[in-house]
Amino acid sequence: FTTDFPLARPDPALTALALVMMRRLEEFTRARVANAADLLRQLVTVPGIRTVAPRIDAIPVYLRLPILLDPPLDRDAAIASCMAVGIGASGSYPACLADVPDLRQFATDGSERFDGGRLVARSIMTLPTQPLMTANDKVSILRTIQGAASRRAA
């Protein structure tokens, strides 16, 4: 955790690209939501994988698709398997916020146990939902997650 973020003027080419892409934001969001829905329909059938339901009043845009791997599934091994085949999976949270030294003072008074937060930090992974994702990309994600779910943590 750091609050030291360097500030600099953005690259003009990247600024121009961002302006062009912003015009397609709604299209990209629809594609991300559709990609997440396709993945969710399949992932709910994988033993040991839990999906994260949005709040009933939320309208998710699915920049990433969060899933939870139940023990004894090895989240880090699943991420490594995804990365090995070019799937940009992420652990999302390296630690419970109460375990990040610079944040602990804001997250706790020291008396809480935060077992739930620690469990989520150990088990959450996020999957890509890029708008240009293909059907083959989704099949690859599903097969890789199924393979990871079929292996147990050491």
C-alpha positions as a printed NumPy array, in Angstrom:
array([[  0.   ,   0.   ,   0.   ],
       [  1.324,   3.409,  -0.907],
       [  0.016,   6.922,  -1.181],
       [  3.042,   7.986,  -3.222],
       [  1.653,   8.156,  -6.743],
       [  3.738,  10.07 ,  -9.273],
       [  1.813,  12.663, -11.227],
       [  2.715,  13.391, -14.83 ],
       [  1.087,  14.738, -17.959],
       [ -0.405,  11.836, -19.953],
       [  1.11 ,  10.81 , -23.244],
       [ -0.708,  12.673, -26.081],
       [ -1.211,   9.475, -28.12 ],
       [ -2.768,   7.695, -25.129],
       [ -4.973,  10.717, -24.454],
       [ -6.239,  10.645, -28.051],
       [ -6.873,   6.906, -27.825],
       [ -8.781,   7.342, -24.56 ],
       [-10.995,   9.992, -26.109],
       [-11.832,   7.719, -29.053],
       [-12.464,   4.733, -26.776],
       [-14.702,   6.744, -24.421],
       [-17.203,   7.056, -27.278],
       [-17.524,   3.258, -27.183],
       [-17.797,   2.938, -23.397],
       [-21.435,   1.803, -23.367],
       [-20.717,  -0.768, -26.094],
       [-17.717,  -2.064, -24.147],
       [-19.73 ,  -2.232, -20.929],
       [-22.488,  -4.257, -22.626],
       [-19.847,  -6.66 , -23.969],
       [-18.215,  -7.025, -20.533],
       [-21.574,  -7.754, -18.893],
       [-22.386, -10.329, -21.586],
       [-18.95 , -11.96 , -21.224],
       [-19.355, -12.119, -17.448],
       [-22.834, -13.649, -17.839],
       [-21.479, -16.297, -20.239],
       [-18.681, -17.202, -17.818],
       [-20.982, -17.206, -14.789],
       [-23.418, -19.631, -16.446],
       [-20.575, -22.126, -16.791],
       [-18.612, -21.416, -13.602],
       [-21.556, -22.152, -11.295],
       [-21.274, -25.798, -12.378],
       [-17.622, -26.124, -11.299],
       [-17.22 , -27.778,  -7.865],
       [-15.33 , -25.605,  -5.401],
       [-15.966, -22.385,  -7.312],
       [-18.369, -19.813,  -5.906],
       [-19.511, -16.748,  -7.753],
       [-19.957, -13.366,  -6.115],
       [-23.475, -12.046,  -6.551],
       [-23.849,  -8.281,  -6.846],
       [-26.186,  -6.434,  -4.534],
       [-29.789,  -6.506,  -5.736],
       [-29.71 ,  -2.731,  -6.329],
       [-26.323,  -2.765,  -8.105],
       [-25.679,  -2.51 , -11.812],
       [-22.329,  -4.282, -12.257],
       [-20.095,  -3.368, -15.179],
       [-17.733,  -6.319, -14.637],
       [-14.368,  -4.73 , -15.252],
       [-13.237,  -8.053, -13.755],
       [-15.268, -11.123, -12.8  ],
       [-14.67 , -12.116,  -9.164],
       [-14.907, -15.752,  -8.124],
       [-14.051, -17.505,  -4.87 ],
       [-12.131, -20.774,  -4.697],
       [-13.181, -22.868,  -1.719],
       [-10.488, -24.69 ,   0.245],
       [ -8.771, -26.977,  -0.517],
       [ -8.516, -25.403,  -3.976],
       [ -5.276, -23.477,  -4.4  ],
       [ -6.068, -19.966,  -5.61 ],
       [ -2.446, -19.107,  -6.408],
       [ -2.031, -22.291,  -8.461],
       [ -5.259, -21.492, -10.329],
       [ -3.975, -18.009, -11.125],
       [ -0.648, -19.45 , -12.291],
       [ -2.487, -21.94 , -14.535],
       [ -4.485, -19.105, -16.074],
       [ -1.42 , -16.927, -16.591],
       [  0.454, -19.835, -18.204],
       [ -2.138, -19.964, -21.004],
       [ -2.439, -16.204, -21.39 ],
       [ -5.481, -15.575, -19.214],
       [ -4.939, -12.435, -17.158],
       [ -6.252, -13.736, -13.842],
       [ -5.576, -11.795, -10.673],
       [ -5.599, -12.401,  -6.935],
       [ -7.149,  -8.963,  -6.553],
       [ -6.425,  -8.672,  -2.818],
       [ -2.99 ,  -9.759,  -1.584],
       [ -4.131,  -9.519,   2.037],
       [ -7.023,  -8.647,   4.292],
       [ -7.027,  -4.858,   4.737],
       [ -6.573,  -5.354,   8.479],
       [ -3.254,  -7.1  ,   7.68 ],
       [ -1.827,  -4.247,   5.594],
       [  0.359,  -2.355,   8.083],
       [ -0.36 ,   1.122,   6.709],
       [ -4.109,   0.464,   6.671],
       [ -4.514,  -1.51 ,   9.882],
       [ -5.058,   1.6  ,  11.97 ],
       [ -7.989,   2.581,   9.757],
       [ -9.466,  -0.926,   9.439],
       [ -9.467,  -2.1  ,  13.035],
       [ -9.03 ,  -1.144,  16.653],
       [ -7.051,  -4.358,  17.164],
       [ -9.823,  -6.352,  18.807],
       [-11.458,  -7.823,  15.687],
       [-10.369, -11.104,  14.131],
       [-11.343, -10.451,  10.484],
       [-11.577, -14.155,   9.661],
       [-14.008, -13.423,   6.826],
       [-11.744, -10.784,   5.304],
       [ -8.756, -13.099,   5.502],
       [-10.732, -15.939,   3.893],
       [-11.795, -13.698,   1.001],
       [ -8.237, -12.406,   0.531],
       [ -6.969, -16.02 ,   0.311],
       [ -9.705, -17.293,  -1.986],
       [-10.716, -14.494,  -4.362],
       [ -9.509, -14.336,  -7.917],
       [-10.728, -12.206, -10.764],
       [-11.072, -13.15 , -14.399],
       [-10.951, -10.924, -17.459],
       [-14.105,  -9.749, -19.216],
       [-12.549,  -7.682, -22.021],
       [-15.02 ,  -6.498, -24.623],
       [-13.042,  -8.111, -27.465],
       [-13.016, -11.522, -25.781],
       [-13.89 , -14.376, -28.138],
       [-15.891, -17.547, -27.565],
       [-12.566, -19.447, -27.644],
       [-11.221, -17.168, -24.893],
       [-14.2  , -18.054, -22.705],
       [-13.76 , -21.775, -23.394],
       [-10.082, -21.464, -22.438],
       [-10.968, -19.686, -19.19 ],
       [-13.568, -22.302, -18.298],
       [-11.291, -25.253, -19.09 ],
       [ -8.433, -23.748, -17.11 ],
       [-10.636, -23.09 , -14.07 ],
       [-12.136, -26.583, -14.325],
       [ -8.611, -28.031, -14.44 ],
       [ -7.557, -25.978, -11.419],
       [-10.688, -27.069,  -9.54 ],
       [ -9.916, -30.715, -10.251],
       [ -6.565, -30.364,  -8.453],
       [ -6.423, -29.963,  -4.694],
       [ -4.088, -27.727,  -2.732],
       [ -0.915, -29.447,  -1.623]])
